[in-house]
mmCIF file of C-alpha atoms in Angstrom:
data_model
loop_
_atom_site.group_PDB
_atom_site.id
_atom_site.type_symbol
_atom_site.label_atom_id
_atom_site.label_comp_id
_atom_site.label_asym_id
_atom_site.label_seq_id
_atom_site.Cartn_x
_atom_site.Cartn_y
_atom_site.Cartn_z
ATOM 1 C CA UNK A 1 0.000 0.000 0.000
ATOM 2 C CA UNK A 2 1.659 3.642 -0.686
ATOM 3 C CA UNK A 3 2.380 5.693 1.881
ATOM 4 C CA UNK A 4 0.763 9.165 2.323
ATOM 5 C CA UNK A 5 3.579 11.800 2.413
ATOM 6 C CA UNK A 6 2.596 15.144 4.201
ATOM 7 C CA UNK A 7 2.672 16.582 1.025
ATOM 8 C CA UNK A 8 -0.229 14.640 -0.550
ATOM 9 C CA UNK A 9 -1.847 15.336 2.831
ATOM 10 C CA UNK A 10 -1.275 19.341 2.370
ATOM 11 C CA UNK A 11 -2.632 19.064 -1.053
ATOM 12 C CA UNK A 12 -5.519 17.020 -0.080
ATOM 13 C CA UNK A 13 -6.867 19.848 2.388
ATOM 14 C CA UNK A 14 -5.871 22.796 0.217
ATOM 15 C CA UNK A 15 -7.107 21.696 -3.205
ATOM 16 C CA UNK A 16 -10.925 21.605 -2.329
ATOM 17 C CA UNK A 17 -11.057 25.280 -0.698
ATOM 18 C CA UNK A 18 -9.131 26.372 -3.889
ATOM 19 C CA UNK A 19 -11.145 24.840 -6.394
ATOM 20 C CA UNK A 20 -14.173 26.460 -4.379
ATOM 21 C CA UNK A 21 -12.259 30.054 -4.799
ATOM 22 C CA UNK A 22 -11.581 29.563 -8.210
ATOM 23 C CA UNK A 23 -14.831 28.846 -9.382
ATOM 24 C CA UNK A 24 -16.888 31.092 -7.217
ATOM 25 C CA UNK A 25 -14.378 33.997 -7.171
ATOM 26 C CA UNK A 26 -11.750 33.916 -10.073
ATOM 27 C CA UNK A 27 -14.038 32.833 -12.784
ATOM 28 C CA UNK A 28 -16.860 35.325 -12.229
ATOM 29 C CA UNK A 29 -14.206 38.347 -11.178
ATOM 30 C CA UNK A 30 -13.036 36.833 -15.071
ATOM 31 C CA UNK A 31 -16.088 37.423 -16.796
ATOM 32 C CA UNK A 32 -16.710 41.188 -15.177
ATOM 33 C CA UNK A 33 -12.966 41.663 -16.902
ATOM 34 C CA UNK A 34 -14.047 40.486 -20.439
ATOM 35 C CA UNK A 35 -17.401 42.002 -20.117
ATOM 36 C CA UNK A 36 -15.675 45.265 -19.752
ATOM 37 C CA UNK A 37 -14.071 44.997 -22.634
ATOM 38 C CA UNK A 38 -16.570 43.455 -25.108
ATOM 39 C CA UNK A 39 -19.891 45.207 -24.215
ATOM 40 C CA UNK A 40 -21.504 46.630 -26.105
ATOM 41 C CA UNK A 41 -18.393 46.465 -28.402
ATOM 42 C CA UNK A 42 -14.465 45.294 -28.009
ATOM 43 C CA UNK A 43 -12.021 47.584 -26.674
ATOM 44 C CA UNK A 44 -11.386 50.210 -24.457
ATOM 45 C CA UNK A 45 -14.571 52.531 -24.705
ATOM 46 C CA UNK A 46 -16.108 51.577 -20.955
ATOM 47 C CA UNK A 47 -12.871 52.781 -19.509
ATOM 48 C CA UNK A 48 -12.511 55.906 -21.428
ATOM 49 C CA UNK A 49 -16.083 57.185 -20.804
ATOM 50 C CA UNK A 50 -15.435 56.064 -17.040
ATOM 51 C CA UNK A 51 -12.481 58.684 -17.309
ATOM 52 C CA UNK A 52 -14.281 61.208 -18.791
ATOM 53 C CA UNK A 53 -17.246 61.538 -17.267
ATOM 54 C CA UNK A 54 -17.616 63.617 -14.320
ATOM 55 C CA UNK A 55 -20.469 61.924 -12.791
ATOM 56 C CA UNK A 56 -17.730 58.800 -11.979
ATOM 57 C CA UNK A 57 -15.673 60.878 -10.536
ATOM 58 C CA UNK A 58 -18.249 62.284 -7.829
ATOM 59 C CA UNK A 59 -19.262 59.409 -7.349
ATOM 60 C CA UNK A 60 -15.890 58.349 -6.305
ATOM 61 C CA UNK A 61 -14.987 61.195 -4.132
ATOM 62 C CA UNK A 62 -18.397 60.809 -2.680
ATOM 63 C CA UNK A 63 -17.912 56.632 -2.258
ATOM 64 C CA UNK A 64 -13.756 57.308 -0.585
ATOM 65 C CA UNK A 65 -15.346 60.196 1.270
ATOM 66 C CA UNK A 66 -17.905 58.602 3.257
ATOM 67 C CA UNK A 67 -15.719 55.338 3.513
ATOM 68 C CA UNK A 68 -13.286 57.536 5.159
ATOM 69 C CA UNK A 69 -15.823 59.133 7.558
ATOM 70 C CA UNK A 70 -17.437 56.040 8.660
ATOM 71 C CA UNK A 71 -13.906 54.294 9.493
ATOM 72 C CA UNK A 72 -13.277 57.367 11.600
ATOM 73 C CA UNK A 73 -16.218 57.075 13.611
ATOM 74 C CA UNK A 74 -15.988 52.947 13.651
ATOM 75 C CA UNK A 75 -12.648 53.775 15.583
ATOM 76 C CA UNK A 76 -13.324 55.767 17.967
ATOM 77 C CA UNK A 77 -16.661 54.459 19.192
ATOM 78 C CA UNK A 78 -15.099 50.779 18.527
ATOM 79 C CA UNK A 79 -12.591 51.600 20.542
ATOM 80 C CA UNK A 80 -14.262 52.912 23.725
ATOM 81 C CA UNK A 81 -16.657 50.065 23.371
ATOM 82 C CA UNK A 82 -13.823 47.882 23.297
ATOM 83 C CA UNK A 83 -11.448 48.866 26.272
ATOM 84 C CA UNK A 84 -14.472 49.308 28.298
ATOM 85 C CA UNK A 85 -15.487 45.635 27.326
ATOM 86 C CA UNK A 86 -11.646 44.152 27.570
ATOM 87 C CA UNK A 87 -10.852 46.576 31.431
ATOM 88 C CA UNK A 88 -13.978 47.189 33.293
ATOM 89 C CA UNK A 89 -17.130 45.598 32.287
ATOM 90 C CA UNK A 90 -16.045 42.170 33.894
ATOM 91 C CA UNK A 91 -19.396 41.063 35.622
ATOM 92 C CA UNK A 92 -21.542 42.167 32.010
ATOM 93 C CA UNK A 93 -18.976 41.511 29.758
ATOM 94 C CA UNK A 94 -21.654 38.756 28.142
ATOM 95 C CA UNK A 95 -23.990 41.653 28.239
ATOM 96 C CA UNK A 96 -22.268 43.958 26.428
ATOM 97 C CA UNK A 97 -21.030 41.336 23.864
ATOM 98 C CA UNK A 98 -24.453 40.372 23.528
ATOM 99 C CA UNK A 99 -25.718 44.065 22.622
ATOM 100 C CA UNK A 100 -22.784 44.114 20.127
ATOM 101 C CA UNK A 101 -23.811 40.904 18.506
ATOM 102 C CA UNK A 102 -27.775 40.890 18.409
ATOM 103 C CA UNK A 103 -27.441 44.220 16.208
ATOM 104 C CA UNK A 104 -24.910 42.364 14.021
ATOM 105 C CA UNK A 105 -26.914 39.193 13.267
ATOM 106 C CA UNK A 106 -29.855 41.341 12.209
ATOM 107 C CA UNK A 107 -30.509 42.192 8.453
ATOM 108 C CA UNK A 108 -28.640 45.300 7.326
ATOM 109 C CA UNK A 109 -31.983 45.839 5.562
ATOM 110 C CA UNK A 110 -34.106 46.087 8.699
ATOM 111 C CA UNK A 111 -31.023 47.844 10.339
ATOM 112 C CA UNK A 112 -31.317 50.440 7.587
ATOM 113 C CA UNK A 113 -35.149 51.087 7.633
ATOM 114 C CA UNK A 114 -34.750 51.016 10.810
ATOM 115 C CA UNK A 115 -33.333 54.386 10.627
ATOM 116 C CA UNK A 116 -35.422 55.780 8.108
ATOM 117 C CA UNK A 117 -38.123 55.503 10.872
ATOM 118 C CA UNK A 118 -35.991 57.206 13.308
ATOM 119 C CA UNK A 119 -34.312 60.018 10.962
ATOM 120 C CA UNK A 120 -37.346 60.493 8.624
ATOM 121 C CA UNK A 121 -39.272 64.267 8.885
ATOM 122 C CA UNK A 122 -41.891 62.639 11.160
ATOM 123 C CA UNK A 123 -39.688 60.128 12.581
ATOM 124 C CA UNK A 124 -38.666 60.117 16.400
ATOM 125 C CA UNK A 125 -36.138 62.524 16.864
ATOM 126 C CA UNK A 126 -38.029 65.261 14.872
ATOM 127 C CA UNK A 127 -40.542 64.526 17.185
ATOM 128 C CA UNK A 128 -38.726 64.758 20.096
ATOM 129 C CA UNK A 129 -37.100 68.108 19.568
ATOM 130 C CA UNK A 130 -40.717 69.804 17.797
ATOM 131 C CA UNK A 131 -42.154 68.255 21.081
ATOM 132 C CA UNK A 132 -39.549 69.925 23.344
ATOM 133 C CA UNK A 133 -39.814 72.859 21.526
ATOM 134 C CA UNK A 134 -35.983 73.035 20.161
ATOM 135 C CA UNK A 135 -37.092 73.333 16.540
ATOM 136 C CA UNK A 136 -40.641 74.353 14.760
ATOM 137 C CA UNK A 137 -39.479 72.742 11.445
ATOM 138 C CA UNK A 138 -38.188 68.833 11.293
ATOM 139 C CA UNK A 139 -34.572 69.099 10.400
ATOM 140 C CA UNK A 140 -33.317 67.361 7.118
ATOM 141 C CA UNK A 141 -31.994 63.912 8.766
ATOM 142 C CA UNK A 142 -31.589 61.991 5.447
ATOM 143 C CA UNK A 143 -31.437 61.623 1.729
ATOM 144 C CA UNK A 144 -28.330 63.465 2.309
ATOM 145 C CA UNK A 145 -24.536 62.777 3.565
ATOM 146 C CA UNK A 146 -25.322 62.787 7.069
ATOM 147 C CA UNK A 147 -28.054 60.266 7.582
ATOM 148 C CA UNK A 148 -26.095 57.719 5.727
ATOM 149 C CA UNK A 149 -22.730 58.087 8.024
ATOM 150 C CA UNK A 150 -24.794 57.977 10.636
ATOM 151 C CA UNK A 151 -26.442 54.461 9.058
ATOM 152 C CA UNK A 152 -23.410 52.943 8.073
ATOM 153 C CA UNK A 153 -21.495 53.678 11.398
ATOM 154 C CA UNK A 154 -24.218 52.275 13.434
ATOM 155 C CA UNK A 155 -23.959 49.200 10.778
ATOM 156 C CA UNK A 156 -20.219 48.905 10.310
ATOM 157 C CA UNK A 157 -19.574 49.105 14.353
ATOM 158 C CA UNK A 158 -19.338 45.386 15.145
ATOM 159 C CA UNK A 159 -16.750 44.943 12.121
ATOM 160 C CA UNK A 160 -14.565 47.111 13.950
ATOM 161 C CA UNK A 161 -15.474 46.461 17.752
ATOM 162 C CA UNK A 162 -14.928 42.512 17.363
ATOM 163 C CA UNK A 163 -11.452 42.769 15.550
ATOM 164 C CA UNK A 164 -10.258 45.447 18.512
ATOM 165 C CA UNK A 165 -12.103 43.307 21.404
ATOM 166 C CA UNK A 166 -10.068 40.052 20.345
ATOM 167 C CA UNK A 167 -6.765 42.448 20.173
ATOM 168 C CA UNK A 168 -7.095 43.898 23.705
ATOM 169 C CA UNK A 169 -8.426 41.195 25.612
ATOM 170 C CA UNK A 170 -4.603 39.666 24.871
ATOM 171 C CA UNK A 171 -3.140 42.096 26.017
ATOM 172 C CA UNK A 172 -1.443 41.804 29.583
ATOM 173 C CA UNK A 173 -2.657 43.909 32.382
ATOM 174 C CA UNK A 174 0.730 44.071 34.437
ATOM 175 C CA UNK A 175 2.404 46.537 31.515
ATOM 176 C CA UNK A 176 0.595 49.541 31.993
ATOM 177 C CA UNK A 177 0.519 48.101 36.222
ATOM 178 C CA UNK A 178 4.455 48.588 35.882
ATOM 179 C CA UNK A 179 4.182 51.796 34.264
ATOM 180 C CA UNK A 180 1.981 53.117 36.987
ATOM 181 C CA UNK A 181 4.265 51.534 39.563
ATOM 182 C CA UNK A 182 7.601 53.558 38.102
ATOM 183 C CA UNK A 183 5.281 57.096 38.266
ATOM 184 C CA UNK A 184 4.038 57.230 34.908
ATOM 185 C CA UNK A 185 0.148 58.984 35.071
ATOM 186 C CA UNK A 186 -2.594 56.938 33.947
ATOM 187 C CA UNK A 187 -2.893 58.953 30.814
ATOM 188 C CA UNK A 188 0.893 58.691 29.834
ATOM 189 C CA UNK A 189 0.682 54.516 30.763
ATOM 190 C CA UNK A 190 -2.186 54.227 28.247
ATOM 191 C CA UNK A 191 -0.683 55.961 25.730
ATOM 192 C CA UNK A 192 2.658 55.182 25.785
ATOM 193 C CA UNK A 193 2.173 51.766 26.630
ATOM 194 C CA UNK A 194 -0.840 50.475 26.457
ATOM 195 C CA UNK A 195 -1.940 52.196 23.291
ATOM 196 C CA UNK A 196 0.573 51.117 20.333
ATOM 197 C CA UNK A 197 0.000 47.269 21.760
ATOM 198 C CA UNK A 198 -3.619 48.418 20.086
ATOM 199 C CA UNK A 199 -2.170 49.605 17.228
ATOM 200 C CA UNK A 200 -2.968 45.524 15.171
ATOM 201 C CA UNK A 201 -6.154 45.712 16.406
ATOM 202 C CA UNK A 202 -6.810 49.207 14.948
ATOM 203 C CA UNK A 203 -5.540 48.651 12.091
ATOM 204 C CA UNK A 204 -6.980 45.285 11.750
ATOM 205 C CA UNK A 205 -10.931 46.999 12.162
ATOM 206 C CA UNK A 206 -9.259 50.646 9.962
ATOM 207 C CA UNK A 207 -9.269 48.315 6.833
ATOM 208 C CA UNK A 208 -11.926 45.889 7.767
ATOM 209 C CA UNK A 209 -14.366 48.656 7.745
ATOM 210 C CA UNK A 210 -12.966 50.955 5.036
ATOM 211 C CA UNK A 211 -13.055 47.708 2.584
ATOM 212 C CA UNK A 212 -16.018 46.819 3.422
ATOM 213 C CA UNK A 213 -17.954 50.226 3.051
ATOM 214 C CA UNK A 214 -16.316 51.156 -0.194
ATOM 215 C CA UNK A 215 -18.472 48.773 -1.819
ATOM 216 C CA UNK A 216 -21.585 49.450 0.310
ATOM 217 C CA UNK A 217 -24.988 49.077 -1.340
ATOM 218 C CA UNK A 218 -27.742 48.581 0.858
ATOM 219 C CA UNK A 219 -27.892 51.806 3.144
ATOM 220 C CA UNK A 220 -26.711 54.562 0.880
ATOM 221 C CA UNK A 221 -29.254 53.540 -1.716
ATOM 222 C CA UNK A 222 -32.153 53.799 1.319
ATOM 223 C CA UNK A 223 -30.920 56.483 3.493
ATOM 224 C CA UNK A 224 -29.360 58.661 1.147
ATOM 225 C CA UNK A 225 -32.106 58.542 -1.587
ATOM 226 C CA UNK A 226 -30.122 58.464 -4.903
ATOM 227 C CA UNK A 227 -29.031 61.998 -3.347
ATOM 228 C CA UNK A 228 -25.742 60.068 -2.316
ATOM 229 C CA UNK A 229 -24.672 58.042 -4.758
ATOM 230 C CA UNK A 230 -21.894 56.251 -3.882
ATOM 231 C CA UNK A 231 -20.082 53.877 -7.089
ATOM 232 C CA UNK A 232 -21.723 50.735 -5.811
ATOM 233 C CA UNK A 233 -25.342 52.279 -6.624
ATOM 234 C CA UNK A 234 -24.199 53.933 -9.711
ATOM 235 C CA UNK A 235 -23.104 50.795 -11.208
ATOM 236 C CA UNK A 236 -26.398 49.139 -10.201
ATOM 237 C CA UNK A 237 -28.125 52.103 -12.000
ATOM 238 C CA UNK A 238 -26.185 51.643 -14.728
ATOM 239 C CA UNK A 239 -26.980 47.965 -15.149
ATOM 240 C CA UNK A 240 -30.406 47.992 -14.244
ATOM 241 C CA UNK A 241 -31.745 51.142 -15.872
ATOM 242 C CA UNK A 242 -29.277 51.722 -18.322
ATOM 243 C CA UNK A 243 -28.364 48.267 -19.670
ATOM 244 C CA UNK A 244 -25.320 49.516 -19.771
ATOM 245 C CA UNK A 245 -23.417 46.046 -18.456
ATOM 246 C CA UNK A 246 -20.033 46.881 -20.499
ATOM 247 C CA UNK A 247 -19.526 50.180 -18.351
ATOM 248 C CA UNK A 248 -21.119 48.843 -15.220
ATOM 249 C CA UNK A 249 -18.520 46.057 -15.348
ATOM 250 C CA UNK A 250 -15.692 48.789 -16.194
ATOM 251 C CA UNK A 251 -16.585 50.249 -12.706
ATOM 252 C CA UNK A 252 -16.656 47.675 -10.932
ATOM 253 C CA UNK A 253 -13.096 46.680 -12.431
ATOM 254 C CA UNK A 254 -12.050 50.329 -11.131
ATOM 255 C CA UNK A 255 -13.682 49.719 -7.806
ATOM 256 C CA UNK A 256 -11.574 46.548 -7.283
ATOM 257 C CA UNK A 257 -8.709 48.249 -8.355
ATOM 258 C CA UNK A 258 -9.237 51.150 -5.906
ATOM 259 C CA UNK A 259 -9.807 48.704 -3.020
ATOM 260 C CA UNK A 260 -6.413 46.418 -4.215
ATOM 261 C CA UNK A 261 -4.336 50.013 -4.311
ATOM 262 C CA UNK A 262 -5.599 50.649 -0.299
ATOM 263 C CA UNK A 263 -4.349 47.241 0.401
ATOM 264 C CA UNK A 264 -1.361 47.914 -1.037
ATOM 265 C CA UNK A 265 -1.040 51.652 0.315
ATOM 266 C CA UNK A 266 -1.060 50.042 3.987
ATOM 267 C CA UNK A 267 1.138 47.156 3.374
ATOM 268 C CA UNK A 268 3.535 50.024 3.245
ATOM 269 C CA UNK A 269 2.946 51.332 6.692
ATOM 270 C CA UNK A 270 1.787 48.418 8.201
ATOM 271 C CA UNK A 271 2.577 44.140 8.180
ATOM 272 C CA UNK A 272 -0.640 43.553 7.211
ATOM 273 C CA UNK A 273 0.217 39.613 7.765
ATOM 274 C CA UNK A 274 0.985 40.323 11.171
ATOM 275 C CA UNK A 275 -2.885 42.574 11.254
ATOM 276 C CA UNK A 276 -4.926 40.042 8.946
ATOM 277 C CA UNK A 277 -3.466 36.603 9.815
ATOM 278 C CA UNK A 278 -1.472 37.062 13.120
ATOM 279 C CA UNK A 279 -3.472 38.729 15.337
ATOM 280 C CA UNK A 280 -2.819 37.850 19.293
#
């Protein structure tokens, strides 16, 4: 009977998960390439009218723009959530997990209409401040900029609380203890030592959450109204109403593009191996 080198047993395990990519991930990313450049006739036109036309290019500001923004406001109320969770919320520590987590295993649909109730001209907190008497007209809450920030950063949170939670929770009390014990303040402990042992973790959610919302769909289409329309809704417009597949698939070539040059832009500041694969 042959033996079974290691090898064979490597290839064994690896082979089925790549077949799986390759037909589910490589082939179709494939056809959105040729489709580019064959629709509605071969060559180059999709990309050139994508580089001419000035509607792309808001819509790109608009879709790095709000991407920006919402990892911005990921971090820093990730973050608090997070070292509260990891140093003082011991006893409701499931609690608090659990009120990140519910929220995350509901529908980003419902999530988003969700806030159309809330943010809408009669929706609660118009109602609230008419009732109290702060404002006589309902202030403009959404189909604009705002109300989807605010809807993707109450969406995105979890992506960047969980990544951070797992980072801090391994990190070692008795640092920032010895730090206090030579006379460093708690403020100069945290940030000098405490802080950049973070830094994986932040960086970890910083692209989890910027990735993720470039292509957004869902809750800039809803909250902002086609008032906001960020590339992942133009293309869909494109496609839908437009029939315009060759130049649809030309963006969406661009929009992979964009989000490969990111990955690349923070492989030079950061390991990303050591902030995708090897967190502790």
């Amino acid at each position: 009977m042959p033996q079974i080198t290691d090898s064979f047993r490597y290839w064994m395990l690896i082979v089925p998960a790549l077949a799986i990519m390759i037909i589910f991930y490589i082939f179709p990313v494939l056809g959105i390439w040729q489709i580019s450049v064959t629709e509605p006739e071969a060559g180059f036109g999709n990309y050139v009218r994508m580089v001419e036309s000035s509607a792309v290019r808001t819509s790109f500001l608009i879709t790095f723009r709000v991407a920006a923004i919402t990892t911005v406001g990921c971090l820093i109320l990730g973050y608090i959530v997070a070292y509260t969770i990891s140093n003082y919320a011991s006893r409701l520590t499931p609690l608090m997990l659990a009120l990140v987590l519910l929220p995350f295993w509901v529908s980003v649909l419902i999530r988003s209409f969700s806030w159309i109730v809330l943010l809408g001209r009669s929706g609660l907190v118009n109602d609230t401040l008419r009732d109290a008497g702060i404002i006589d007209t309902p202030i403009r809450l959404m189909h604009n900029e705002l109300g989807v920030l605010i809807a993707m950063i109450h969406v995105m949170l979890p992506f960047a609380i969980l990544p951070m939670l797992a980072n801090l929770r391994g990190i070692s009390g008795s640092y920032v203890q010895a730090a206090r014990g030579l006379g460093a303040s708690e403020w100069t402990a945290f940030w000098h030592v405490y802080f950049p042992q973070t830094l994986p973790g932040v960086m970890s959610a910083a692209l989890l959450v910027f990735v993720l919302s470039l292509g957004f769909f869902i809750t800039p289409a809803l909250l902002g109204g086609g008032r906001v329309l960020m590339i992942s809704e133009y293309i869909t417009y494109q496609i839908q109403e437009f029939l315009a597949w060759g130049l649809g698939s030309a963006l969406s070539v661009a929009l992979l593009i964009a989000t490969a040059l990111v990955l690349l832009i923070a492989a030079r500041f950061v390991n990303l191996r050591s902030v995708l694969l090897d967190r502790k």
